[in-house]
């Protein structure tokens, strides 16, 4: 048997052309799921067929936020929670480009929560990848808006007393056009979902349930990354087209994964151009009959 | 590979052969690749890399079918497979 490699020259990995290899190995812990999602993102960028000069990756603060620093494409690591506003600016300045926001649940949906809901409402043409590891990993494992009810974190040592958000339901309710959720072990379906999301016009949202063995697993008695990766996968049930409102993350009965939503809706830029071309009728479209005013009694 | 029933088109199916390569000093020893290789190609080495992690090695290299799963599940970009169907005979 020959050992896998003992070459003095480091072998070239097929994704090295998209990696800032001088910064690899990355800082993520052994068995952290973020690396898997990052690999899926790079695979999806290639699969989507977008010219590499037209792709930009934006992230916020946190472990997932490091992605922007490791990818060899136009990228920017913004301040905490501000990935979406920055990405919005990029998209509006260069509408032909594809802008991907890759960040964690804390960054996107706690600190950046308002940006998220309004970008979805306006149907900003962005691809949002949310790595959900159920806590704030980088700062030591504090409670996040995704932490499951009863789960332990540094700030909730007895268990979280809060109900977590259902991010997929939130995205859909706010106006997203594409919503999917997978776990990190569904890596091939995840890659397809990110590819579809990139090629989808409008606000597309992909949530990935990913193991954080260091900060979350350790406090919840699933210390081994391999066990945590498998735990999420084993509890998941594929339910494509499920109403996102019912797509709960329920570890005991049904951790719903799949593509929940894929619809068409005019984007912010579509509407903005219509307004500027004067193609939008005066509001309200039915007009106001001045002579009728005051004739109808109130109440 | 054992079959509970011989597939009817077994003689026509061409199984690809792969060669798996580990970028030793990137590996952090999480074992994802070893656990999820469906052909049981990989096993943990007793050796350490520069960062002090054990890394996988191809214990059964001839069994690799170049499915790339180890490659896509590795969070470290530390393992990949290549097609050697033509050279392996
Ligand atoms: S703290 Fe958690 S999320 Fe952050 S790199 Fe480590 S395992 Fe990953
Ligand atoms: S390519 Fe597939 S068969 Fe070969 S080592 Fe990797 S996971 Fe195993
Ligand atoms: S999946 Fe990657 S990091 Fe984990 S043991 Fe295998 S080669 Fe090493």
mmCIF file of C-alpha atoms and ligand atoms in Angstrom:
data_model
loop_
_atom_site.group_PDB
_atom_site.id
_atom_site.type_symbol
_atom_site.label_atom_id
_atom_site.label_comp_id
_atom_site.label_asym_id
_atom_site.label_seq_id
_atom_site.Cartn_x
_atom_site.Cartn_y
_atom_site.Cartn_z
ATOM 1 C CA UNK A 1 0.000 0.000 0.000
ATOM 2 C CA UNK A 2 1.268 3.427 -0.857
ATOM 3 C CA UNK A 3 0.461 6.279 1.511
ATOM 4 C CA UNK A 4 -2.006 8.815 0.048
ATOM 5 C CA UNK A 5 0.695 11.381 -0.498
ATOM 6 C CA UNK A 6 4.089 12.171 0.826
ATOM 7 C CA UNK A 7 4.922 14.603 -1.927
ATOM 8 C CA UNK A 8 7.040 17.564 -0.979
ATOM 9 C CA UNK A 9 4.892 19.675 -3.290
ATOM 10 C CA UNK A 10 1.367 20.079 -1.944
ATOM 11 C CA UNK A 11 -1.206 18.474 -4.268
ATOM 12 C CA UNK A 12 -3.610 20.872 -5.968
ATOM 13 C CA UNK A 13 -7.219 20.496 -4.797
ATOM 14 C CA UNK A 14 -9.847 20.980 -7.554
ATOM 15 C CA UNK A 15 -11.289 24.004 -5.714
ATOM 16 C CA UNK A 16 -7.936 25.723 -5.162
ATOM 17 C CA UNK A 17 -8.541 28.134 -8.041
ATOM 18 C CA UNK A 18 -11.399 29.684 -6.022
ATOM 19 C CA UNK A 19 -9.574 29.666 -2.698
ATOM 20 C CA UNK A 20 -7.115 32.153 -1.285
ATOM 21 C CA UNK A 21 -4.812 29.217 -0.638
ATOM 22 C CA UNK A 22 -2.319 31.302 1.320
ATOM 23 C CA UNK A 23 -4.965 31.567 4.048
ATOM 24 C CA UNK A 24 -5.779 27.845 4.127
ATOM 25 C CA UNK A 25 -5.990 25.942 6.514
ATOM 26 C CA UNK A 26 -8.836 28.206 7.574
ATOM 27 C CA UNK A 27 -9.681 29.112 11.170
ATOM 28 C CA UNK A 28 -12.825 26.962 11.444
ATOM 29 C CA UNK A 29 -12.646 24.217 14.049
ATOM 30 C CA UNK A 30 -12.160 20.580 13.197
ATOM 31 C CA UNK A 31 -15.514 19.242 12.006
ATOM 32 C CA UNK A 32 -17.180 22.656 11.710
ATOM 33 C CA UNK A 33 -19.893 22.525 9.057
ATOM 34 C CA UNK A 34 -19.075 25.952 7.624
ATOM 35 C CA UNK A 35 -16.281 24.500 5.482
ATOM 36 C CA UNK A 36 -18.744 22.095 3.847
ATOM 37 C CA UNK A 37 -21.125 24.959 3.026
ATOM 38 C CA UNK A 38 -18.230 27.008 1.697
ATOM 39 C CA UNK A 39 -17.238 24.140 -0.607
ATOM 40 C CA UNK A 40 -20.859 23.828 -1.762
ATOM 41 C CA UNK A 41 -20.954 27.568 -2.471
ATOM 42 C CA UNK A 42 -17.817 27.378 -4.621
ATOM 43 C CA UNK A 43 -19.209 24.356 -6.467
ATOM 44 C CA UNK A 44 -22.478 26.241 -7.036
ATOM 45 C CA UNK A 45 -20.659 29.314 -8.365
ATOM 46 C CA UNK A 46 -19.052 27.083 -11.014
ATOM 47 C CA UNK A 47 -22.282 25.189 -11.701
ATOM 48 C CA UNK A 48 -24.368 28.344 -12.089
ATOM 49 C CA UNK A 49 -22.315 29.261 -15.134
ATOM 50 C CA UNK A 50 -21.905 32.863 -13.997
ATOM 51 C CA UNK A 51 -18.649 34.449 -15.228
ATOM 52 C CA UNK A 52 -16.423 34.638 -12.171
ATOM 53 C CA UNK A 53 -15.913 38.384 -12.625
ATOM 54 C CA UNK A 54 -19.650 38.848 -12.156
ATOM 55 C CA UNK A 55 -19.893 37.122 -8.768
ATOM 56 C CA UNK A 56 -19.433 38.940 -5.479
ATOM 57 C CA UNK A 57 -19.571 37.353 -2.039
ATOM 58 C CA UNK A 58 -20.470 39.486 0.947
ATOM 59 C CA UNK A 59 -20.519 38.397 4.549
ATOM 60 C CA UNK A 60 -20.936 39.860 7.997
ATOM 61 C CA UNK A 61 -19.284 39.082 11.316
ATOM 62 C CA UNK A 62 -18.983 35.662 12.869
ATOM 63 C CA UNK A 63 -17.441 32.312 12.031
ATOM 64 C CA UNK A 64 -19.396 32.086 8.759
ATOM 65 C CA UNK A 65 -18.425 35.660 7.976
ATOM 66 C CA UNK A 66 -14.882 34.471 7.311
ATOM 67 C CA UNK A 67 -16.018 32.975 4.014
ATOM 68 C CA UNK A 68 -15.630 36.314 2.252
ATOM 69 C CA UNK A 69 -11.965 36.330 3.230
ATOM 70 C CA UNK A 70 -11.244 32.860 1.896
ATOM 71 C CA UNK A 71 -12.861 33.054 -1.530
ATOM 72 C CA UNK A 72 -10.782 34.297 -4.465
ATOM 73 C CA UNK A 73 -13.550 36.383 -5.997
ATOM 74 C CA UNK A 74 -14.709 39.928 -5.389
ATOM 75 C CA UNK A 75 -15.708 39.772 -1.767
ATOM 76 C CA UNK A 76 -16.259 41.965 1.243
ATOM 77 C CA UNK A 77 -16.415 41.252 4.953
ATOM 78 C CA UNK A 78 -18.782 43.887 6.333
ATOM 79 C CA UNK A 79 -19.547 45.032 9.865
ATOM 80 C CA UNK A 80 -21.919 43.057 12.063
ATOM 81 C CA UNK A 81 -25.346 42.533 10.502
ATOM 82 C CA UNK A 82 -24.686 44.819 7.539
ATOM 83 C CA UNK A 83 -23.976 42.282 4.824
ATOM 84 C CA UNK A 84 -27.389 42.763 3.173
ATOM 85 C CA UNK A 85 -27.269 46.593 2.930
ATOM 86 C CA UNK A 86 -23.756 46.393 1.485
ATOM 87 C CA UNK A 87 -24.856 43.708 -0.978
ATOM 88 C CA UNK A 88 -27.879 45.834 -1.919
ATOM 89 C CA UNK A 89 -25.571 48.691 -2.849
ATOM 90 C CA UNK A 90 -23.403 46.395 -4.942
ATOM 91 C CA UNK A 91 -26.400 44.961 -6.755
ATOM 92 C CA UNK A 92 -27.900 48.361 -7.546
ATOM 93 C CA UNK A 93 -24.578 49.744 -8.764
ATOM 94 C CA UNK A 94 -23.904 46.747 -10.981
ATOM 95 C CA UNK A 95 -27.213 44.991 -11.661
ATOM 96 C CA UNK A 96 -25.696 42.477 -14.103
ATOM 97 C CA UNK A 97 -23.617 40.954 -11.288
ATOM 98 C CA UNK A 98 -24.673 38.158 -8.974
ATOM 99 C CA UNK A 99 -24.356 39.042 -5.335
ATOM 100 C CA UNK A 100 -24.222 36.277 -2.756
ATOM 101 C CA UNK A 101 -24.525 37.021 0.934
ATOM 102 C CA UNK A 102 -23.081 34.241 3.084
ATOM 103 C CA UNK A 103 -23.352 34.698 6.801
ATOM 104 C CA UNK A 104 -24.458 33.138 10.041
ATOM 105 C CA UNK A 105 -27.839 33.092 11.736
ATOM 106 C CA UNK A 106 -26.787 35.613 14.372
ATOM 107 C CA UNK A 107 -25.415 38.081 11.855
ATOM 108 C CA UNK A 108 -28.228 37.810 9.308
ATOM 109 C CA UNK A 109 -31.245 37.420 11.535
ATOM 110 C CA UNK A 110 -30.465 38.974 14.904
ATOM 111 C CA UNK A 111 -28.263 42.021 14.365
ATOM 112 C CA UNK A 112 -29.169 42.140 10.675
ATOM 113 C CA UNK A 113 -32.792 41.096 11.098
ATOM 114 C CA UNK A 114 -34.355 44.325 9.905
ATOM 115 C CA UNK A 115 -32.181 44.452 6.795
ATOM 116 C CA UNK A 116 -33.213 40.892 6.061
ATOM 117 C CA UNK A 117 -36.960 41.472 6.271
ATOM 118 C CA UNK A 118 -36.891 44.646 4.206
ATOM 119 C CA UNK A 119 -34.626 43.245 1.502
ATOM 120 C CA UNK A 120 -37.084 40.337 1.224
ATOM 121 C CA UNK A 121 -40.055 42.717 1.148
ATOM 122 C CA UNK A 122 -38.503 44.744 -1.675
ATOM 123 C CA UNK A 123 -37.484 41.511 -3.399
ATOM 124 C CA UNK A 124 -33.898 42.594 -3.767
ATOM 125 C CA UNK A 125 -32.197 40.279 -6.261
ATOM 126 C CA UNK A 126 -29.729 38.681 -3.826
ATOM 127 C CA UNK A 127 -28.805 35.132 -2.874
ATOM 128 C CA UNK A 128 -28.693 34.700 0.883
ATOM 129 C CA UNK A 129 -26.977 31.676 2.395
ATOM 130 C CA UNK A 130 -27.551 31.404 6.103
ATOM 131 C CA UNK A 131 -25.380 28.930 7.980
ATOM 132 C CA UNK A 132 -27.463 28.080 11.019
ATOM 133 C CA UNK A 133 -25.404 26.543 13.812
ATOM 134 C CA UNK A 134 -27.889 27.479 16.564
ATOM 135 C CA UNK A 135 -25.609 29.819 18.504
ATOM 136 C CA UNK A 136 -22.969 32.547 18.335
ATOM 137 C CA UNK A 137 -19.941 30.326 17.802
ATOM 138 C CA UNK A 138 -17.156 32.853 17.414
ATOM 139 C CA UNK A 139 -17.821 34.696 20.661
ATOM 140 C CA UNK A 140 -18.075 31.551 22.721
ATOM 141 C CA UNK A 141 -21.525 30.074 22.192
ATOM 142 C CA UNK A 142 -24.156 32.581 23.329
ATOM 143 C CA UNK A 143 -27.919 32.343 22.777
ATOM 144 C CA UNK A 144 -28.985 33.175 19.222
ATOM 145 C CA UNK A 145 -32.439 33.665 17.652
ATOM 146 C CA UNK A 146 -32.058 30.138 16.274
ATOM 147 C CA UNK A 147 -31.202 28.350 19.520
ATOM 148 C CA UNK A 148 -33.731 25.538 20.051
ATOM 149 C CA UNK A 149 -36.042 25.857 23.061
ATOM 150 C CA UNK A 150 -34.338 24.115 25.972
ATOM 151 C CA UNK A 151 -30.862 23.950 24.400
ATOM 152 C CA UNK A 152 -27.925 25.055 26.509
ATOM 153 C CA UNK A 153 -25.673 27.958 25.598
ATOM 154 C CA UNK A 154 -23.169 30.003 27.639
ATOM 155 C CA UNK A 155 -25.843 32.595 28.383
ATOM 156 C CA UNK A 156 -28.605 30.050 29.043
ATOM 157 C CA UNK A 157 -26.864 27.387 31.132
ATOM 158 C CA UNK A 158 -30.198 25.894 32.244
ATOM 159 C CA UNK A 159 -31.542 25.775 28.703
ATOM 160 C CA UNK A 160 -32.986 28.407 26.412
ATOM 161 C CA UNK A 161 -36.360 29.732 27.558
ATOM 162 C CA UNK A 162 -37.030 31.250 24.102
ATOM 163 C CA UNK A 163 -38.821 30.000 21.048
ATOM 164 C CA UNK A 164 -36.461 30.203 18.048
ATOM 165 C CA UNK A 165 -37.296 31.859 14.744
ATOM 166 C CA UNK A 166 -38.269 29.751 11.772
ATOM 167 C CA UNK A 167 -36.044 31.553 9.260
ATOM 168 C CA UNK A 168 -37.633 29.913 6.228
ATOM 169 C CA UNK A 169 -41.115 30.990 7.315
ATOM 170 C CA UNK A 170 -39.829 34.489 8.007
ATOM 171 C CA UNK A 171 -38.186 34.770 4.576
ATOM 172 C CA UNK A 172 -41.294 33.515 2.793
ATOM 173 C CA UNK A 173 -43.651 35.748 4.772
ATOM 174 C CA UNK A 174 -41.512 38.795 3.995
ATOM 175 C CA UNK A 175 -41.582 38.147 0.272
ATOM 176 C CA UNK A 176 -38.688 35.859 -0.724
ATOM 177 C CA UNK A 177 -39.030 34.129 -4.104
ATOM 178 C CA UNK A 178 -36.919 31.063 -3.315
ATOM 179 C CA UNK A 179 -36.664 29.329 0.053
ATOM 180 C CA UNK A 180 -34.854 26.082 0.844
ATOM 181 C CA UNK A 181 -33.307 24.379 3.851
ATOM 182 C CA UNK A 182 -30.801 21.517 3.952
ATOM 183 C CA UNK A 183 -28.356 20.128 6.471
ATOM 184 C CA UNK A 184 -24.618 20.152 5.786
ATOM 185 C CA UNK A 185 -24.624 16.411 5.118
ATOM 186 C CA UNK A 186 -27.122 16.920 2.248
ATOM 187 C CA UNK A 187 -24.178 18.528 0.483
ATOM 188 C CA UNK A 188 -25.141 17.623 -3.084
ATOM 189 C CA UNK A 189 -28.716 18.857 -2.707
ATOM 190 C CA UNK A 190 -27.371 21.906 -0.950
ATOM 191 C CA UNK A 191 -25.100 22.643 -3.922
ATOM 192 C CA UNK A 192 -28.071 22.338 -6.263
ATOM 193 C CA UNK A 193 -30.127 24.637 -4.049
ATOM 194 C CA UNK A 194 -27.414 27.314 -4.002
ATOM 195 C CA UNK A 195 -27.082 27.025 -7.792
ATOM 196 C CA UNK A 196 -30.844 27.440 -8.233
ATOM 197 C CA UNK A 197 -30.878 30.316 -5.779
ATOM 198 C CA UNK A 198 -28.075 32.075 -7.676
ATOM 199 C CA UNK A 199 -29.917 31.705 -10.946
ATOM 200 C CA UNK A 200 -33.229 32.795 -9.419
ATOM 201 C CA UNK A 201 -34.306 36.371 -9.949
ATOM 202 C CA UNK A 202 -35.283 37.881 -6.632
ATOM 203 C CA UNK A 203 -34.562 37.389 -2.963
ATOM 204 C CA UNK A 204 -33.463 33.762 -2.601
ATOM 205 C CA UNK A 205 -32.824 32.211 0.757
ATOM 206 C CA UNK A 206 -30.991 28.971 1.551
ATOM 207 C CA UNK A 207 -30.677 27.910 5.175
ATOM 208 C CA UNK A 208 -28.086 25.289 6.079
ATOM 209 C CA UNK A 209 -28.171 23.447 9.385
ATOM 210 C CA UNK A 210 -24.498 22.985 10.194
ATOM 211 C CA UNK A 211 -22.618 21.485 13.109
ATOM 212 C CA UNK A 212 -20.745 23.750 15.518
ATOM 213 C CA UNK A 213 -19.173 21.070 17.686
ATOM 214 C CA UNK A 214 -16.999 23.500 19.639
ATOM 215 C CA UNK A 215 -19.527 25.944 21.009
ATOM 216 C CA UNK A 216 -22.955 24.338 20.545
ATOM 217 C CA UNK A 217 -22.333 20.588 20.483
ATOM 218 C CA UNK A 218 -20.069 20.610 23.488
ATOM 219 C CA UNK A 219 -22.679 22.232 25.737
ATOM 220 C CA UNK A 220 -25.417 19.926 24.530
ATOM 221 C CA UNK A 221 -23.635 16.630 24.977
ATOM 222 C CA UNK A 222 -22.968 16.040 21.283
ATOM 223 C CA UNK A 223 -19.276 16.755 21.330
ATOM 224 C CA UNK A 224 -18.082 14.877 18.269
ATOM 225 C CA UNK A 225 -18.543 16.752 15.036
ATOM 226 C CA UNK A 226 -19.332 13.522 13.265
ATOM 227 C CA UNK A 227 -22.165 12.782 15.716
ATOM 228 C CA UNK A 228 -23.591 16.288 15.347
ATOM 229 C CA UNK A 229 -23.442 16.133 11.543
ATOM 230 C CA UNK A 230 -25.272 12.813 11.610
ATOM 231 C CA UNK A 231 -27.736 13.936 14.306
ATOM 232 C CA UNK A 232 -29.069 16.791 12.134
ATOM 233 C CA UNK A 233 -29.234 14.584 9.083
ATOM 234 C CA UNK A 234 -30.967 11.705 10.877
ATOM 235 C CA UNK A 235 -33.649 13.991 12.333
ATOM 236 C CA UNK A 236 -34.390 15.624 8.988
ATOM 237 C CA UNK A 237 -37.343 14.762 6.779
ATOM 238 C CA UNK A 238 -37.371 15.881 3.138
ATOM 239 C CA UNK A 239 -40.604 17.746 2.431
ATOM 240 C CA UNK A 240 -40.361 19.668 -0.825
ATOM 241 C CA UNK A 241 -43.104 22.260 -1.484
ATOM 242 C CA UNK A 242 -44.082 22.236 2.194
ATOM 243 C CA UNK A 243 -45.691 25.481 3.378
ATOM 244 C CA UNK A 244 -42.669 27.277 4.919
ATOM 245 C CA UNK A 245 -44.864 28.187 7.894
ATOM 246 C CA UNK A 246 -45.072 24.502 8.700
ATOM 247 C CA UNK A 247 -41.410 23.794 7.996
ATOM 248 C CA UNK A 248 -40.411 23.672 11.647
ATOM 249 C CA UNK A 249 -37.043 22.677 13.031
ATOM 250 C CA UNK A 250 -38.372 20.111 15.438
ATOM 251 C CA UNK A 251 -35.655 17.709 16.551
ATOM 252 C CA UNK A 252 -38.116 15.229 18.006
ATOM 253 C CA UNK A 253 -40.706 14.930 15.277
ATOM 254 C CA UNK A 254 -39.779 16.588 12.037
ATOM 255 C CA UNK A 255 -36.837 18.719 11.064
ATOM 256 C CA UNK A 256 -38.210 19.740 7.693
ATOM 257 C CA UNK A 257 -35.721 20.151 4.843
ATOM 258 C CA UNK A 258 -36.272 20.667 1.139
ATOM 259 C CA UNK A 259 -37.191 23.336 -1.352
ATOM 260 C CA UNK A 260 -40.191 25.064 0.178
ATOM 261 C CA UNK A 261 -40.783 27.944 -2.196
ATOM 262 C CA UNK A 262 -39.917 28.868 -5.792
ATOM 263 C CA UNK A 263 -42.126 31.650 -7.178
ATOM 264 C CA UNK A 264 -41.903 34.632 -9.526
ATOM 265 C CA UNK A 265 -42.347 38.202 -8.341
ATOM 266 C CA UNK A 266 -41.036 41.497 -9.789
ATOM 267 C CA UNK A 267 -37.798 42.556 -8.128
ATOM 268 C CA UNK A 268 -36.997 45.926 -6.645
ATOM 269 C CA UNK A 269 -35.098 46.892 -9.803
ATOM 270 C CA UNK A 270 -38.022 45.899 -12.056
ATOM 271 C CA UNK A 271 -40.316 48.185 -10.080
ATOM 272 C CA UNK A 272 -37.773 50.952 -9.765
ATOM 273 C CA UNK A 273 -37.267 51.058 -13.521
ATOM 274 C CA UNK A 274 -41.032 51.125 -14.097
ATOM 275 C CA UNK A 275 -41.401 54.095 -11.766
ATOM 276 C CA UNK A 276 -38.546 55.944 -13.467
ATOM 277 C CA UNK A 277 -39.950 55.310 -16.931
ATOM 278 C CA UNK A 278 -43.289 56.697 -15.744
ATOM 279 C CA UNK A 279 -44.992 53.392 -16.392
ATOM 280 C CA UNK A 280 -46.685 53.189 -13.023
ATOM 281 C CA UNK A 281 -50.256 54.480 -12.957
ATOM 282 C CA UNK A 282 -51.184 57.165 -10.477
ATOM 283 C CA UNK A 283 -52.133 55.758 -7.113
ATOM 284 C CA UNK A 284 -54.781 54.529 -6.433
ATOM 285 C CA UNK A 285 -55.244 52.833 -9.769
ATOM 286 C CA UNK A 286 -59.042 53.062 -9.486
ATOM 287 C CA UNK A 287 -58.830 56.863 -9.207
ATOM 288 C CA UNK A 288 -60.595 59.092 -6.728
ATOM 289 C CA UNK A 289 -64.063 60.384 -7.562
ATOM 290 C CA UNK A 290 -64.035 63.859 -5.995
ATOM 291 C CA UNK A 291 -67.778 64.411 -6.498
ATOM 292 C CA UNK A 292 -68.504 61.306 -4.451
ATOM 293 C CA UNK A 293 -66.458 62.611 -1.561
ATOM 294 C CA UNK A 294 -68.454 63.320 1.541
ATOM 295 C CA UNK A 295 -71.649 61.744 0.112
ATOM 296 C CA UNK A 296 -71.092 58.485 1.899
ATOM 297 C CA UNK A 297 -71.841 58.644 5.534
ATOM 298 C CA UNK A 298 -69.210 57.325 7.841
ATOM 299 C CA UNK A 299 -69.965 54.430 10.135
ATOM 300 C CA UNK B 1 -18.954 -5.683 -3.999
ATOM 301 C CA UNK B 2 -21.612 -8.230 -3.000
ATOM 302 C CA UNK B 3 -25.047 -8.222 -4.608
ATOM 303 C CA UNK B 4 -28.179 -9.845 -3.160
ATOM 304 C CA UNK B 5 -29.265 -10.336 -6.751
ATOM 305 C CA UNK B 6 -27.009 -10.081 -9.762
ATOM 306 C CA UNK B 7 -28.052 -6.955 -11.741
ATOM 307 C CA UNK B 8 -29.204 -7.935 -15.232
ATOM 308 C CA UNK B 9 -26.920 -5.414 -16.909
ATOM 309 C CA UNK B 10 -23.879 -6.109 -14.737
ATOM 310 C CA UNK B 11 -21.694 -7.001 -17.718
ATOM 311 C CA UNK B 12 -22.496 -3.688 -19.411
ATOM 312 C CA UNK B 13 -22.011 -1.379 -16.427
ATOM 313 C CA UNK B 14 -18.608 0.213 -16.340
ATOM 314 C CA UNK B 15 -17.567 1.105 -12.813
ATOM 315 C CA UNK B 16 -15.268 4.091 -12.709
ATOM 316 C CA UNK B 17 -12.032 3.823 -10.811
ATOM 317 C CA UNK B 18 -10.683 6.651 -8.756
ATOM 318 C CA UNK B 19 -7.549 7.671 -7.015
ATOM 319 C CA UNK B 20 -7.928 9.603 -3.791
ATOM 320 C CA UNK B 21 -5.367 12.180 -2.696
ATOM 321 C CA UNK B 22 -5.065 13.841 0.715
ATOM 322 C CA UNK B 23 -3.599 17.314 1.150
ATOM 323 C CA UNK B 24 -1.976 16.225 4.389
ATOM 324 C CA UNK B 25 -1.344 19.521 6.113
ATOM 325 C CA UNK B 26 -4.870 20.839 5.572
ATOM 326 C CA UNK B 27 -6.596 17.923 7.304
ATOM 327 C CA UNK B 28 -8.060 18.449 10.777
ATOM 328 C CA UNK B 29 -8.932 14.839 11.386
ATOM 329 C CA UNK B 30 -12.733 15.155 11.595
ATOM 330 C CA UNK B 31 -13.258 11.696 10.030
ATOM 331 C CA UNK B 32 -16.176 12.829 7.851
ATOM 332 C CA UNK B 33 -14.531 11.375 4.738
ATOM 333 C CA UNK B 34 -13.757 8.061 6.415
ATOM 334 C CA UNK B 35 -17.295 7.652 7.768
ATOM 335 C CA UNK B 36 -19.094 8.603 4.599
ATOM 336 C CA UNK B 37 -17.022 6.832 1.960
ATOM 337 C CA UNK B 38 -19.502 4.195 0.929
ATOM 338 C CA UNK B 39 -16.753 1.890 -0.341
ATOM 339 C CA UNK B 40 -14.669 1.812 2.822
ATOM 340 C CA UNK B 41 -11.596 3.088 1.033
ATOM 341 C CA UNK B 42 -10.270 5.307 3.792
ATOM 342 C CA UNK B 43 -8.847 4.701 7.253
ATOM 343 C CA UNK B 44 -7.194 6.943 9.816
ATOM 344 C CA UNK B 45 -3.434 7.001 9.641
ATOM 345 C CA UNK B 46 -1.408 6.496 12.783
ATOM 346 C CA UNK B 47 0.791 9.350 11.625
ATOM 347 C CA UNK B 48 0.278 13.028 12.378
ATOM 348 C CA UNK B 49 0.419 16.008 10.053
ATOM 349 C CA UNK B 50 2.242 19.264 10.803
ATOM 350 C CA UNK B 51 -0.683 20.565 12.875
ATOM 351 C CA UNK B 52 -0.811 17.433 14.978
ATOM 352 C CA UNK B 53 -3.902 15.832 13.461
ATOM 353 C CA UNK B 54 -4.247 12.260 12.287
ATOM 354 C CA UNK B 55 -5.251 12.208 8.635
ATOM 355 C CA UNK B 56 -6.959 9.634 6.420
ATOM 356 C CA UNK B 57 -5.141 7.391 4.027
ATOM 357 C CA UNK B 58 -6.365 5.056 1.323
ATOM 358 C CA UNK B 59 -6.317 1.704 3.089
ATOM 359 C CA UNK B 60 -8.135 0.033 0.177
ATOM 360 C CA UNK B 61 -7.198 2.234 -2.786
ATOM 361 C CA UNK B 62 -8.448 -0.248 -5.378
ATOM 362 C CA UNK B 63 -12.027 0.094 -4.099
ATOM 363 C CA UNK B 64 -12.336 3.816 -4.896
ATOM 364 C CA UNK B 65 -15.022 4.507 -7.515
ATOM 365 C CA UNK B 66 -14.311 8.243 -7.882
ATOM 366 C CA UNK B 67 -17.694 9.295 -6.447
ATOM 367 C CA UNK B 68 -16.118 12.504 -5.002
ATOM 368 C CA UNK B 69 -18.170 12.277 -1.818
ATOM 369 C CA UNK B 70 -15.096 12.500 0.428
ATOM 370 C CA UNK B 71 -14.149 15.596 -1.555
ATOM 371 C CA UNK B 72 -17.478 17.409 -1.119
ATOM 372 C CA UNK B 73 -17.960 16.512 2.549
ATOM 373 C CA UNK B 74 -14.448 17.529 3.640
ATOM 374 C CA UNK B 75 -14.689 20.934 5.372
ATOM 375 C CA UNK B 76 -10.975 21.560 4.830
ATOM 376 C CA UNK B 77 -10.442 21.084 1.063
ATOM 377 C CA UNK B 78 -8.021 18.382 2.133
ATOM 378 C CA UNK B 79 -9.093 15.375 0.054
ATOM 379 C CA UNK B 80 -10.101 14.784 -3.561
ATOM 380 C CA UNK B 81 -10.455 12.021 -6.085
ATOM 381 C CA UNK B 82 -9.525 11.719 -9.749
ATOM 382 C CA UNK B 83 -10.697 9.376 -12.467
ATOM 383 C CA UNK B 84 -8.175 6.670 -13.336
ATOM 384 C CA UNK B 85 -10.559 4.322 -15.169
ATOM 385 C CA UNK B 86 -8.424 4.435 -18.297
ATOM 386 C CA UNK B 87 -5.140 3.652 -16.621
ATOM 387 C CA UNK B 88 -6.350 1.135 -14.032
ATOM 388 C CA UNK B 89 -7.616 -1.443 -16.512
HETATM 389 S S1 LIG C 1 -16.945 27.951 16.996
HETATM 390 FE FE1 LIG C 1 -18.440 26.633 16.019
HETATM 391 S S2 LIG C 1 -19.116 27.732 14.169
HETATM 392 FE FE2 LIG C 1 -17.184 28.682 14.884
HETATM 393 S S3 LIG C 1 -15.576 27.644 13.707
HETATM 394 FE FE3 LIG C 1 -15.794 26.547 15.668
HETATM 395 S S4 LIG C 1 -17.271 24.914 15.237
HETATM 396 FE FE4 LIG C 1 -17.423 26.390 13.567
HETATM 397 S S1 LIG C 2 -14.121 9.149 -4.164
HETATM 398 FE FE1 LIG C 2 -15.818 8.023 -3.213
HETATM 399 S S2 LIG C 2 -15.129 5.909 -3.182
HETATM 400 FE FE2 LIG C 2 -13.294 7.144 -3.527
HETATM 401 S S3 LIG C 2 -12.472 7.502 -1.458
HETATM 402 FE FE3 LIG C 2 -13.784 9.234 -1.933
HETATM 403 S S4 LIG C 2 -15.796 8.697 -1.059
HETATM 404 FE FE4 LIG C 2 -14.580 6.797 -1.185
HETATM 405 S S1 LIG C 3 -12.980 15.091 5.903
HETATM 406 FE FE1 LIG C 3 -11.139 16.318 5.416
HETATM 407 S S2 LIG C 3 -10.480 17.203 7.361
HETATM 408 FE FE2 LIG C 3 -11.919 15.533 7.843
HETATM 409 S S3 LIG C 3 -10.574 13.758 8.144
HETATM 410 FE FE3 LIG C 3 -11.184 13.726 6.008
HETATM 411 S S4 LIG C 3 -9.555 14.836 4.913
HETATM 412 FE FE4 LIG C 3 -9.329 15.300 7.092
#
